[in-house]
Short mmCIF file of C-alpha atoms in Angstrom, two decimals:
data_model
loop_
_atom_site.label_atom_id
_atom_site.label_comp_id
_atom_site.label_asym_id
_atom_site.label_seq_id
_atom_site.Cartn_x
_atom_site.Cartn_y
_atom_site.Cartn_z
CA ARG Q 53 -63.56 67.45 -82.28
CA GLN Q 54 -63.14 65.34 -78.82
CA TRP Q 55 -63.65 62.27 -80.42
CA LEU Q 56 -61.07 63.61 -83.10
CA ARG Q 57 -57.56 64.31 -80.81
CA THR Q 58 -59.01 60.69 -78.83
CA ALA Q 59 -59.12 59.03 -81.92
CA TRP Q 60 -55.16 60.42 -83.12
CA ARG Q 61 -54.17 60.02 -79.61
CA GLY Q 62 -54.52 56.66 -79.57
CA ALA Q 63 -53.46 56.09 -83.23
CA SER Q 64 -50.03 57.90 -82.51
CA ASN Q 65 -49.74 55.69 -79.37
CA GLN Q 66 -49.99 52.50 -81.76
CA VAL Q 67 -47.92 53.89 -83.96
CA GLN Q 68 -45.17 54.99 -81.40
CA ASP Q 69 -45.59 51.01 -79.84
CA TRP Q 70 -44.85 49.51 -83.15
CA GLN Q 71 -41.52 51.73 -83.89
CA GLN Q 72 -40.28 50.56 -80.91
CA ALA Q 73 -40.89 46.93 -81.65
CA ALA Q 74 -39.51 47.37 -85.32
CA ARG Q 75 -36.29 48.82 -83.14
CA SER Q 76 -36.10 46.14 -80.59
CA ARG Q 77 -36.59 43.73 -83.36
CA TRP Q 78 -33.34 45.04 -85.25
CA GLN Q 79 -31.52 45.54 -82.10
CA SER Q 80 -32.06 42.05 -81.14
CA LYS Q 81 -31.41 40.61 -85.38
CA THR Q 82 -28.22 42.72 -84.78
CA LYS Q 83 -27.02 41.45 -81.29
CA ASP Q 84 -27.47 37.74 -83.04
CA LYS Q 85 -25.00 38.65 -85.98
CA LYS Q 86 -22.31 39.81 -83.71
CA SER Q 87 -22.87 36.95 -81.64
CA GLY Q 88 -21.43 34.89 -84.42
CA GLN Q 89 -24.59 32.06 -83.27
CA PRO Q 90 -27.27 31.78 -86.17
CA PRO Q 91 -30.87 32.49 -84.46
CA TRP Q 92 -33.18 29.05 -83.62
CA ARG Q 93 -35.32 28.70 -85.34
CA PHE Q 94 -37.29 26.19 -84.83
CA ILE Q 95 -40.61 25.06 -87.27
CA ARG Q 96 -43.24 22.47 -85.72
CA LEU Q 97 -44.62 20.66 -88.57
CA ASN Q 98 -48.07 19.71 -87.03
CA ALA Q 99 -48.72 24.04 -86.61
CA LEU Q 100 -48.22 24.37 -90.77
CA THR Q 101 -51.80 23.84 -92.56
CA PRO Q 102 -50.86 21.10 -94.41
CA ARG Q 103 -50.23 23.02 -97.78
CA GLU Q 104 -47.68 24.78 -96.02
CA GLN Q 105 -46.41 21.40 -95.27
CA ILE Q 106 -45.89 20.20 -98.71
CA ARG Q 107 -44.58 24.15 -99.47
CA TYR Q 108 -41.54 23.33 -96.68
CA PHE Q 109 -41.07 19.44 -97.30
CA TYR Q 110 -39.95 20.83 -100.67
CA LEU Q 111 -38.49 24.41 -99.92
CA SER Q 112 -35.93 22.51 -97.37
CA THR Q 113 -35.06 19.21 -100.20
CA VAL Q 114 -34.37 22.11 -102.76
CA LYS Q 115 -32.29 24.23 -99.39
CA ARG Q 116 -30.47 20.33 -98.98
CA ALA Q 117 -30.08 20.21 -102.01
CA ALA Q 118 -27.70 23.29 -102.55
CA ASN Q 119 -26.20 22.11 -99.67
CA LYS Q 120 -24.64 18.38 -101.73
CA GLY Q 121 -23.95 20.67 -104.89
CA VAL Q 122 -27.00 20.25 -106.83
CA PRO Q 123 -28.34 24.66 -106.20
CA ARG Q 124 -31.40 25.34 -108.37
CA GLN Q 125 -30.90 28.13 -110.62
CA GLN Q 126 -33.07 31.53 -110.07
CA ALA Q 127 -34.80 31.08 -113.24
CA GLU Q 128 -35.23 26.90 -112.82
CA THR Q 129 -39.10 25.91 -112.74
CA PRO Q 130 -39.75 23.14 -110.04
CA LEU Q 131 -39.76 20.44 -112.79
CA GLU Q 132 -37.26 21.51 -114.16
CA PHE Q 133 -34.99 21.32 -110.55
CA ALA Q 134 -36.84 18.04 -110.30
CA GLN Q 135 -34.76 16.77 -113.24
CA ASP Q 136 -31.52 17.83 -112.08
CA LEU Q 137 -32.00 16.07 -108.72
CA LYS Q 138 -33.02 12.96 -110.80
CA GLU Q 139 -29.41 12.53 -112.87
CA SER Q 140 -27.93 13.51 -109.19
CA TRP Q 141 -29.22 10.44 -107.45
CA PRO Q 142 -31.42 8.31 -110.12
CA GLU Q 143 -32.68 6.23 -107.18
CA ALA Q 144 -35.15 8.97 -106.74
CA GLU Q 145 -36.39 9.32 -109.34
CA LYS Q 146 -39.94 8.85 -107.96
CA ASP Q 147 -39.58 10.05 -104.91
CA VAL Q 148 -38.76 13.41 -106.42
CA ASP Q 149 -41.43 13.25 -108.87
CA ILE Q 150 -43.76 13.13 -105.75
CA LEU Q 151 -42.28 16.05 -103.91
CA THR Q 152 -42.71 17.65 -107.07
CA ASP Q 153 -45.52 17.36 -108.03
CA ALA Q 154 -47.03 17.52 -104.72
CA PHE Q 155 -45.69 20.94 -104.38
CA LEU Q 156 -46.66 21.87 -107.34
CA GLN Q 157 -50.45 20.97 -106.38
CA ALA Q 158 -50.11 22.78 -103.00
CA ARG Q 159 -48.05 26.15 -104.65
CA TYR Q 160 -50.16 26.67 -107.48
CA GLY Q 161 -53.54 24.59 -107.30
CA ARG Q 162 -56.76 25.85 -106.04
CA SER Q 163 -58.27 22.64 -104.70
CA PRO Q 164 -57.91 22.03 -100.67
CA ILE Q 165 -55.28 19.46 -99.28
CA GLU Q 166 -55.92 17.58 -96.77
CA LYS Q 167 -54.35 16.62 -93.68
CA GLU Q 168 -54.89 13.03 -94.98
CA ASP Q 169 -52.74 14.14 -98.10
CA VAL Q 170 -49.73 15.18 -96.00
CA ASN Q 171 -47.98 12.06 -94.30
CA PRO Q 172 -47.79 10.55 -97.73
CA ILE Q 173 -45.55 13.31 -99.22
CA LYS Q 174 -44.09 13.08 -95.82
CA LYS Q 175 -43.04 9.72 -97.05
CA HIS Q 176 -41.37 10.69 -99.68
CA TRP Q 177 -39.63 13.54 -98.36
CA ARG Q 178 -38.47 11.65 -96.18
CA GLN Q 179 -36.72 9.30 -98.26
CA VAL Q 180 -35.28 11.62 -100.73
CA LYS Q 181 -33.75 13.36 -97.54
CA SER Q 182 -32.54 10.08 -96.67
CA ASN Q 183 -30.89 9.72 -100.16
CA LEU Q 184 -29.58 13.40 -99.92
CA ARG Q 185 -27.55 12.21 -96.63
CA ARG Q 186 -25.59 9.46 -98.60
CA ARG Q 187 -24.65 11.68 -101.80
CA GLN Q 188 -20.64 12.23 -101.92
CA GLN Q 189 -20.18 16.18 -101.95
#
């Protein structure tokens, strides 16, 4: 019986800690919204796994393209979206294809992705970013 009481108190304390953490997180988010400034969020690419890095490259491209007037539709597949990107700037066709294929492999593939596989994809991602910057809205 004593053991059960101790376990219950421990669980109760842990729940209280979680509640306090949730409250403080909620309050900090509310404070950031009220100040009008977005919270700074930096992503350290080297801290991500190779699979996560490739997914980041693709998803950041989707976000940048939307900002430049080529949004991805909700029901659009990555291959369909790649076609939209290639129509918008044909000079990036090869880079878009490579980035999209790498994303599909990272997202749906089961084979491991090694660190060495990321650098060539990163090169193509940078090229796509460069093309996005040059594109007029």
